[in-house]
Amino acid sequence: MKIAVLGGDGFVGWPTSLHLSDLGHEVHIIDNLSRRWIDAELGVQSLTPMDSIQERTRIWKQETGNTIHFHLIDIAEDYQVFKNWLSANRPDAIIHFAEQRAAPYSMKSDQHKNYTVNNNVNGTHHLLNAMVELDLDAHLVHLGTMGVYGYSTVGAAIPEGYLNVGIDTMAGETVRQEILYPANPGSIYHMTKCLDQLLFQFYAKNDALRITDLHQGIVWGTHTDQTRRHDQLINRFDYDGDYGTVLNRFLIQAAIDYPLTVHGTGGQTRAFIHIQDSVRCIELALKSAPKRGDRVKVFNQMTETHRVRDLAEMISKMTGAKIAWLPNPRKEAPENDLVVENKQFLDLGLNPTTLEEGLLSEVVDVAKKFAYRVDRSRVPAVSAWTKDIAEGVERDPEHPRLRSVS
Ligand code: NAD
Ligand code: USQ
């Protein structure tokens, strides 16, 4: 297949591009390299030394003989350029990773909120709009988030996208319907993914676009089978307070002897997936495309759930790292349970890579190798969800675990 990978220079997009190229697909990365600019804005860099996208694709060609094409296009700003590219290339499938994906970055300031909404919603809408205009019957696979559901539990597993509800009619009957699971975003970033969902629902219904939305959990790990093949194919690896995600951050913190930064009580439960499984899920989703006229196909792309404090305690036990119990800069439930259905990927043959010591220590080893690149002052998460939280008003200094290191 000819596959366009929007955002193919990013943390999940790069290993996905390699994986699909390895399977024999013709891969075209479209990226505006905004993520590299954001590193410059924040004064941080990937833990791992990343080469330019052109150099990465050159090494891939040298190692495998396969060409991965790169096109520098901003899908949110350059609609006409993007549409012209789609018109000239007419891919069979489009994988859409090209969004601003950090919740803390999206909450930093009013400018960051605007940027995240404009970039994410416009990018997605431009893509859908252009596909209709060009009669492009490509399978669109979008990377969404588990965060659209809001993590809360009502004592039932979170279904894969749709909820069966009964609506009481005026005639006193109960009509059953499947609706999109109620959106409950916890950040401006997560909200843009909820808006994406509605755009997809409309374009699938109105224009019969074939769309798969992958509601992915937190991706952890760094290497995949393909990135391991050459030092210069290494994946990016974020550790800073905005882009670093919780499990990878804890592993890096353990490697550099920095107390593990647990927000609040660490009672937040989240869904996780290893990067190797993430790229495999995309392969599986591509093979299982919806038909024209079908509703949006939604998969929960996760393999396990964990409570933040359990992760910290496990890594502390494994590495001897201390744990810092910090005030939570986010407005989120301090404790939640989370049960998630993920039967569809399991039925398609996903064999989950769950948290086990070997893979966890592989990440710690990578972090130790590149520890000299870490700026410790960039580790704390400083982006606060509300002005009150920023001012510390809502912090509870009496909480026995806050502001302590154990
Ligand atoms: P990333 O920031 O590393 O990569 C995103 C890529 O998209 C970057 O290379 C960036 O330059 C590019 N991009 C952004 N806006 C663009 C635009 N307007 N035009 C062209 N390119 C643009 O993010 P990631 O971690 O690889 O995540 C990829 C996708 O998966 C995101 O949509 C994210 O919401 C989703 N996701 C990620 C995780 C995770 O833990 N990393 C978990 C769930 C879902
Ligand atoms: N957390 C800590 N300590 C840290 C960092 C985070 O306790 O040092 C806590 C946060 O407060 C939060 C949880 O860990 O409760 C998860 O935070 P995160 O930064 O790992 O994940 P999140 O902000 O939800 O975002 C990440 C990706 C995003 C993706 C999402 C999937 O950046 O692109 O959509 O995971 S999900 O979480 O399932 O919604």
Coordinates of C-alpha atoms and ligand atoms in Angstrom, one line a residue:
M1 CA 0.0 0.0 0.0
K2 CA 1.0 3.6 -0.4
I3 CA 0.7 5.1 3.1
A4 CA 0.9 8.7 4.2
V5 CA 2.1 9.0 7.8
L6 CA 1.2 12.5 9.1
G7 CA 3.5 13.3 12.0
G8 CA 5.9 10.5 11.0
D9 CA 8.9 12.3 12.6
G10 CA 7.4 11.9 16.1
F11 CA 7.7 9.4 19.0
V12 CA 5.1 7.0 17.7
G13 CA 5.1 8.1 14.0
W14 CA 8.8 7.3 13.4
P15 CA 8.8 3.7 14.6
T16 CA 5.4 3.2 12.8
S17 CA 6.9 4.5 9.5
L18 CA 9.9 2.1 9.9
H19 CA 7.6 -0.9 10.8
L20 CA 5.3 -0.2 7.7
S21 CA 8.3 0.3 5.4
D22 CA 9.7 -3.0 6.7
L23 CA 6.4 -4.7 5.8
G24 CA 6.9 -3.6 2.2
H25 CA 4.6 -0.6 2.1
E26 CA 5.5 2.7 0.3
V27 CA 5.7 5.1 3.2
H28 CA 5.5 8.9 2.9
I29 CA 6.1 11.0 6.0
I30 CA 4.4 14.3 6.2
D31 CA 5.6 16.5 9.0
N32 CA 6.1 20.2 9.7
L33 CA 8.8 19.3 12.3
S34 CA 6.9 21.5 14.9
R35 CA 7.8 19.1 17.6
R36 CA 11.5 19.8 17.1
W37 CA 10.7 23.6 17.2
I38 CA 8.8 23.0 20.5
D39 CA 11.9 21.4 22.0
A40 CA 13.7 24.6 21.0
E41 CA 10.9 26.8 22.6
L42 CA 11.1 24.8 25.8
G43 CA 14.9 24.6 25.9
V44 CA 14.8 20.8 26.0
Q45 CA 15.9 18.0 23.8
S46 CA 15.1 14.3 23.4
L47 CA 17.1 12.1 25.9
T48 CA 18.2 10.2 22.8
P49 CA 20.3 12.0 20.2
M50 CA 17.9 12.2 17.2
D51 CA 19.2 12.9 13.7
S52 CA 17.4 15.0 11.2
I53 CA 14.5 13.3 9.5
Q54 CA 16.4 13.3 6.2
E55 CA 19.4 11.6 7.8
R56 CA 17.2 9.1 9.5
T57 CA 15.5 8.1 6.2
R58 CA 19.0 8.0 4.6
I59 CA 20.2 5.5 7.2
W60 CA 17.0 3.4 6.7
K61 CA 17.6 3.2 3.0
Q62 CA 21.3 2.2 3.6
E63 CA 20.2 -0.5 6.1
T64 CA 17.2 -2.0 4.2
G65 CA 17.2 -0.6 0.6
N66 CA 13.7 0.8 1.4
T67 CA 12.9 4.4 0.7
I68 CA 10.8 6.4 3.1
H69 CA 9.8 9.7 1.5
F70 CA 9.7 12.9 3.5
H71 CA 7.5 16.0 2.8
L72 CA 7.7 19.1 4.9
I73 CA 4.1 20.2 5.1
D74 CA 2.1 21.9 7.9
I75 CA -1.3 20.2 7.6
A76 CA -3.0 22.8 9.8
E77 CA -1.6 25.9 8.1
D78 CA -0.9 24.9 4.5
Y79 CA -4.2 23.5 3.4
Q80 CA -3.6 24.0 -0.3
V81 CA -0.1 22.5 -0.3
F82 CA -1.5 19.5 1.7
K83 CA -4.4 19.1 -0.7
N84 CA -2.2 19.3 -3.7
W85 CA 0.0 16.6 -2.2
L86 CA -2.9 14.3 -1.5
S87 CA -4.2 14.9 -5.0
A88 CA -0.9 14.1 -6.7
N89 CA -0.1 11.1 -4.5
R90 CA -3.5 9.5 -3.7
P91 CA -2.4 7.3 -0.8
D92 CA -4.4 4.1 0.0
A93 CA -4.2 4.8 3.7
I94 CA -3.4 7.8 5.9
I95 CA -2.2 7.5 9.4
H96 CA -2.8 10.7 11.4
F97 CA -0.4 11.4 14.2
A98 CA 0.1 15.1 13.4
E99 CA -1.1 16.8 16.5
Q100 CA 0.2 18.7 19.5
R101 CA 0.0 15.8 22.0
A102 CA 1.1 17.0 25.4
A103 CA -1.6 17.9 28.0
P104 CA 0.8 20.0 30.1
Y105 CA 2.0 21.9 27.1
S106 CA -1.6 22.6 26.1
M107 CA -2.3 24.1 29.5
K108 CA 0.8 26.3 29.8
S109 CA -0.8 29.6 28.8
D110 CA -3.6 31.1 26.7
Q111 CA -1.3 31.0 23.7
H112 CA -0.6 27.4 24.1
K113 CA -4.3 26.6 24.4
N114 CA -4.9 28.5 21.2
Y115 CA -2.1 26.8 19.4
T116 CA -3.2 23.3 20.4
V117 CA -6.8 23.9 19.4
N118 CA -5.9 25.6 16.1
N119 CA -3.3 23.0 15.2
N120 CA -5.1 19.9 16.1
V121 CA -8.7 20.7 15.0
N122 CA -7.6 22.5 11.8
G123 CA -5.2 19.7 10.9
T124 CA -7.9 17.1 11.3
H125 CA -10.5 19.1 9.5
H126 CA -8.2 20.0 6.6
L127 CA -7.5 16.3 6.1
L128 CA -11.2 15.3 6.1
N129 CA -12.3 18.2 3.9
A130 CA -9.6 17.5 1.3
M131 CA -10.4 13.8 1.2
V132 CA -14.0 14.6 0.3
E133 CA -13.1 17.3 -2.2
L134 CA -10.6 14.9 -4.0
D135 CA -12.9 11.8 -3.8
L136 CA -10.0 10.1 -2.0
D137 CA -11.2 6.8 -0.7
A138 CA -8.2 6.2 1.6
H139 CA -8.5 4.5 4.9
L140 CA -7.9 7.1 7.6
V141 CA -6.4 5.8 10.8
H142 CA -6.3 8.4 13.5
L143 CA -4.4 8.3 16.8
G144 CA -6.8 9.4 19.5
T145 CA -6.6 8.9 23.2
M146 CA -8.0 7.0 26.1
G147 CA -8.4 10.5 27.7
V148 CA -11.6 11.1 25.6
Y149 CA -13.4 8.9 28.1
G150 CA -12.1 10.7 31.1
Y151 CA -10.8 7.5 32.9
S152 CA -13.6 7.5 35.5
T153 CA -15.3 4.3 36.3
V154 CA -18.9 3.7 37.1
G155 CA -18.3 0.0 37.8
A156 CA -18.3 -1.0 34.1
A157 CA -15.5 -1.5 31.7
I158 CA -15.0 1.4 29.2
P159 CA -16.3 0.0 25.8
E160 CA -14.6 0.5 22.5
G161 CA -16.0 3.9 21.5
Y162 CA -19.7 3.3 21.7
L163 CA -22.1 3.0 24.6
N164 CA -25.5 1.2 24.4
V165 CA -28.1 3.5 26.1
G166 CA -31.8 3.4 26.6
I167 CA -33.7 6.7 25.9
D168 CA -37.1 7.1 27.5
T169 CA -39.5 8.4 24.8
M170 CA -42.6 10.6 25.3
A171 CA -44.7 7.5 24.6
G172 CA -43.3 5.8 27.6
E173 CA -41.1 3.4 25.7
T174 CA -37.4 2.9 26.0
V175 CA -35.5 3.1 22.7
R176 CA -32.1 1.6 22.6
Q177 CA -29.2 3.4 20.8
E178 CA -25.5 3.2 20.5
I179 CA -23.9 6.6 21.0
L180 CA -20.3 7.8 21.2
Y181 CA -19.2 7.2 24.8
P182 CA -19.7 10.6 26.6
A183 CA -16.6 12.8 26.1
N184 CA -15.0 13.9 29.3
P185 CA -11.6 15.6 28.5
G186 CA -9.2 16.5 31.3
S187 CA -7.1 19.0 29.4
I188 CA -7.2 21.3 26.3
Y189 CA -5.2 18.7 24.4
H190 CA -7.6 15.9 25.4
M191 CA -10.5 18.2 24.4
T192 CA -9.1 18.5 20.9
K193 CA -9.3 14.7 20.6
C194 CA -12.9 14.8 21.6
L195 CA -13.6 17.4 18.9
D196 CA -11.8 15.2 16.4
Q197 CA -14.2 12.4 17.3
L198 CA -17.2 14.6 16.3
L199 CA -15.5 15.6 13.0
F200 CA -15.0 11.9 12.2
Q201 CA -18.5 11.0 13.1
F202 CA -19.9 13.7 10.8
Y203 CA -17.6 12.9 7.8
A204 CA -18.2 9.1 8.1
K205 CA -22.0 9.8 8.1
N206 CA -22.1 12.5 5.5
D207 CA -19.4 11.5 3.0
A208 CA -18.9 7.8 3.8
L209 CA -15.2 8.3 4.6
R210 CA -13.6 5.2 6.0
I211 CA -12.2 6.1 9.4
T212 CA -10.6 4.2 12.3
D213 CA -10.0 6.1 15.5
L214 CA -7.5 4.4 17.9
H215 CA -8.1 5.5 21.5
Q216 CA -4.6 4.9 22.7
G217 CA -3.3 4.8 26.3
I218 CA 0.1 6.1 27.5
V219 CA 2.9 4.8 25.3
W220 CA 6.0 3.6 27.1
G221 CA 9.4 2.2 26.0
T222 CA 11.6 3.6 23.3
H223 CA 13.0 0.8 21.0
T224 CA 11.2 -1.3 18.4
D225 CA 12.6 -4.1 16.3
Q226 CA 13.4 -1.5 13.5
T227 CA 14.8 1.3 15.6
R228 CA 17.3 -1.2 17.2
R229 CA 18.8 -1.8 13.8
H230 CA 21.1 1.2 13.7
D231 CA 22.2 3.8 16.3
Q232 CA 20.9 6.6 14.0
L233 CA 17.4 5.1 13.7
I234 CA 16.9 5.7 17.5
N235 CA 13.5 6.9 18.5
R236 CA 12.9 10.2 20.3
F237 CA 12.5 10.0 24.1
D238 CA 10.9 12.8 26.1
Y239 CA 11.7 13.2 29.7
D240 CA 10.8 16.9 30.4
G241 CA 7.8 18.0 32.5
D242 CA 5.7 18.8 29.5
Y243 CA 6.3 16.0 27.0
G244 CA 7.6 13.2 29.1
T245 CA 4.9 10.7 30.0
V246 CA 4.7 9.2 33.4
L247 CA 6.2 5.7 33.1
N248 CA 9.1 6.8 30.8
R249 CA 9.7 9.7 33.1
F250 CA 9.9 7.4 36.2
L251 CA 12.4 5.1 34.4
I252 CA 14.6 8.0 33.3
Q253 CA 14.4 9.6 36.8
A254 CA 15.5 6.3 38.3
A255 CA 18.4 6.2 35.9
I256 CA 19.7 9.7 36.8
D257 CA 19.0 9.3 40.5
Y258 CA 16.1 11.9 40.6
P259 CA 13.3 11.1 43.0
L260 CA 10.3 9.8 41.1
T261 CA 7.8 12.6 40.7
V262 CA 4.4 11.3 41.8
H263 CA 1.6 13.9 41.5
G264 CA -0.7 13.9 44.5
T265 CA -1.4 10.6 46.1
G266 CA -0.5 8.8 42.8
G267 CA -4.0 7.3 42.9
Q268 CA -4.6 8.1 39.2
T269 CA -5.0 4.9 37.2
R270 CA -4.1 5.1 33.5
A271 CA -4.0 2.7 30.5
F272 CA -0.6 1.8 29.0
I273 CA 0.8 0.3 25.9
H274 CA 4.4 -0.5 24.8
I275 CA 5.7 1.2 21.7
Q276 CA 6.3 -2.1 20.0
D277 CA 2.6 -3.0 20.5
S278 CA 1.5 0.5 19.4
V279 CA 3.1 0.0 15.9
R280 CA 1.7 -3.5 15.7
C281 CA -1.8 -2.2 16.5
I282 CA -1.5 0.2 13.6
E283 CA -0.6 -2.6 11.3
L284 CA -3.6 -4.6 12.5
A285 CA -6.0 -1.6 12.2
L286 CA -4.8 -1.1 8.6
K287 CA -5.8 -4.7 7.8
S288 CA -9.2 -4.3 9.3
A289 CA -10.5 -1.2 7.5
P290 CA -14.2 -0.2 7.7
K291 CA -16.3 -0.2 4.5
R292 CA -17.7 2.9 2.9
G293 CA -20.8 3.9 4.8
D294 CA -19.8 2.2 8.1
R295 CA -19.7 4.3 11.2
V296 CA -16.2 5.2 12.6
K297 CA -14.5 2.1 13.8
V298 CA -13.1 2.7 17.3
F299 CA -10.4 0.5 19.0
N300 CA -9.1 0.9 22.6
Q301 CA -5.3 0.7 21.9
M302 CA -4.0 -0.3 25.3
T303 CA -2.8 -3.5 27.0
E304 CA -2.9 -2.9 30.7
T305 CA -3.8 -0.4 33.4
H306 CA -1.7 0.8 36.3
R307 CA -2.0 3.2 39.2
V308 CA 0.7 5.8 39.2
R309 CA 1.9 5.1 42.8
D310 CA 2.1 1.4 42.0
L311 CA 4.4 2.2 39.1
A312 CA 6.5 4.4 41.3
E313 CA 6.7 1.8 44.0
M314 CA 7.6 -1.0 41.5
I315 CA 10.4 1.1 39.9
S316 CA 11.7 2.2 43.3
K317 CA 11.9 -1.5 44.3
M318 CA 13.6 -2.4 41.1
T319 CA 16.2 0.4 41.1
G320 CA 16.4 1.8 44.6
A321 CA 15.1 5.2 43.5
K322 CA 13.4 7.4 46.0
I323 CA 9.8 8.7 45.5
A324 CA 8.8 12.4 45.8
W325 CA 5.2 12.9 46.7
L326 CA 4.4 16.3 45.0
P327 CA 1.4 18.6 44.8
N328 CA -0.5 17.8 41.7
P329 CA -0.2 20.6 39.1
R330 CA -3.3 19.1 37.2
K331 CA -7.0 19.2 38.0
E332 CA -7.8 15.6 37.9
A333 CA -9.4 12.9 40.1
P334 CA -6.9 12.1 42.8
E335 CA -7.9 8.4 42.8
N336 CA -9.7 6.5 40.1
D337 CA -10.2 2.9 38.9
L338 CA -10.1 2.1 35.3
V339 CA -11.3 -1.0 33.5
V340 CA -11.0 -0.9 29.7
E341 CA -12.2 -3.3 27.0
N342 CA -9.6 -4.1 24.3
K343 CA -11.0 -7.3 22.8
Q344 CA -10.9 -6.1 19.2
F345 CA -7.1 -6.0 19.0
L346 CA -6.7 -9.2 20.9
D347 CA -9.1 -10.9 18.5
L348 CA -7.0 -9.6 15.6
G349 CA -3.9 -11.2 17.0
L350 CA -2.3 -8.7 19.3
N351 CA 0.0 -10.5 21.8
P352 CA 0.4 -7.9 24.5
T353 CA 3.9 -6.9 25.7
T354 CA 3.1 -6.2 29.4
L355 CA 5.3 -4.5 31.9
E356 CA 8.1 -6.8 32.8
E357 CA 11.4 -6.2 34.3
G358 CA 13.5 -6.9 31.2
L359 CA 11.8 -4.2 29.2
L360 CA 11.7 -1.8 32.0
S361 CA 15.4 -2.2 32.6
E362 CA 16.1 -1.8 28.9
V363 CA 14.6 1.7 29.2
V364 CA 16.7 2.5 32.3
D365 CA 19.8 1.3 30.4
V366 CA 19.0 3.6 27.5
A367 CA 18.5 6.5 30.0
K368 CA 21.8 5.7 31.7
K369 CA 23.6 5.7 28.4
F370 CA 22.3 9.2 27.5
A371 CA 22.1 10.6 31.1
Y372 CA 24.7 13.2 30.2
R373 CA 22.1 14.8 27.9
V374 CA 19.6 15.4 30.7
D375 CA 19.0 18.9 32.0
R376 CA 17.7 18.1 35.6
S377 CA 16.1 21.5 35.8
R378 CA 13.7 20.5 33.0
V379 CA 12.4 17.4 34.9
P380 CA 9.7 19.0 37.1
A381 CA 6.2 19.4 35.6
V382 CA 5.4 23.1 36.1
S383 CA 2.4 23.6 33.9
A384 CA -0.6 24.2 36.2
W385 CA -4.2 23.5 35.1
T386 CA -5.8 26.5 36.8
K387 CA -4.6 29.8 38.2
D388 CA -5.6 28.7 41.7
I389 CA -3.5 25.6 41.4
A390 CA -0.6 27.7 40.0
E391 CA -0.8 29.9 43.1
G392 CA -0.8 26.8 45.3
V393 CA -4.2 27.7 46.8
E394 CA -5.7 24.2 46.2
R395 CA -2.7 22.4 47.5
D396 CA -3.2 20.6 50.8
P397 CA 0.0 21.1 52.8
E398 CA -1.6 18.9 55.5
H399 CA -1.7 15.8 53.3
P400 CA 0.8 13.4 54.9
R401 CA 2.3 12.3 51.6
L402 CA 2.7 15.7 49.8
R403 CA 6.0 17.4 49.6
S404 CA 7.8 14.5 51.1
V405 CA 10.4 12.1 49.8
S406 CA 10.3 8.5 50.8
Ligands
NAD1 P1 4.9 13.6 18.9 O1 4.7 15.0 19.3 O2 6.2 13.0 19.2 O3 4.7 13.5 17.3 C1 3.7 14.3 16.6 C2 4.3 14.7 15.2 O4 3.4 15.4 14.5 C3 5.6 15.6 15.4 O5 6.6 15.1 14.6 C4 5.1 16.9 14.9 O6 6.2 17.7 14.3 C5 4.0 16.6 13.9 N1 3.0 17.6 13.7 C6 2.3 18.2 14.7 N2 1.5 19.2 14.2 C7 1.7 19.1 12.8 C8 1.1 19.8 11.7 N3 0.2 20.8 11.9 N4 1.5 19.4 10.4 C9 2.4 18.4 10.3 N5 3.0 17.8 11.3 C10 2.6 18.1 12.5 O7 3.7 12.7 19.4 P2 3.6 11.2 19.6 O8 3.9 10.8 21.0 O9 4.3 10.5 18.5 O10 2.0 11.0 19.4 C11 1.5 10.8 18.1 C12 0.0 10.8 18.2 O11 -0.5 9.7 19.0 C13 -0.6 12.1 18.7 O12 -1.7 12.5 18.0 C14 -1.0 11.7 20.1 O13 -2.2 12.5 20.5 C15 -1.3 10.2 20.0 N6 -1.0 9.5 21.3 C16 0.2 9.5 21.9 C17 0.5 8.9 23.1 C18 1.8 8.9 23.8 O14 1.9 8.4 24.9 N7 2.9 9.4 23.1 C19 -0.6 8.2 23.7 C20 -1.9 8.2 23.1 C21 -2.1 8.9 21.9
USQ2 N1 2.0 12.0 36.4 C1 2.7 11.9 37.6 N2 4.0 12.3 37.6 C2 4.7 12.7 36.4 C3 3.9 12.8 35.2 C4 2.6 12.4 35.2 O1 2.2 11.6 38.6 O2 5.9 13.0 36.5 C5 0.6 11.7 36.4 C6 -0.3 12.7 35.8 O3 -0.7 13.7 36.8 C7 -1.5 11.9 35.3 C8 -0.8 10.6 34.8 O4 0.5 10.6 35.5 O5 -2.4 11.6 36.3 C9 -0.6 10.5 33.3 O6 0.2 11.6 32.9 P1 1.0 11.5 31.5 O7 1.7 12.8 31.3 O8 1.8 10.3 31.5 O9 -0.1 11.3 30.4 P2 -1.2 12.3 29.8 O10 -1.0 13.7 30.1 O11 -2.6 11.7 30.0 O12 -0.9 12.2 28.2 C10 -0.2 11.1 27.6 C11 0.2 11.5 26.2 C12 -1.0 11.9 25.4 C13 -2.0 10.7 25.4 C14 -2.3 10.2 26.8 C15 -3.1 8.9 26.8 O13 1.1 12.7 26.3 O14 -0.7 12.2 24.0 O15 -3.2 11.0 24.7 O16 -1.1 10.0 27.5 S1 -4.2 8.8 28.1 O17 -3.5 9.1 29.3 O18 -4.7 7.4 28.1 O19 -5.2 9.7 27.9

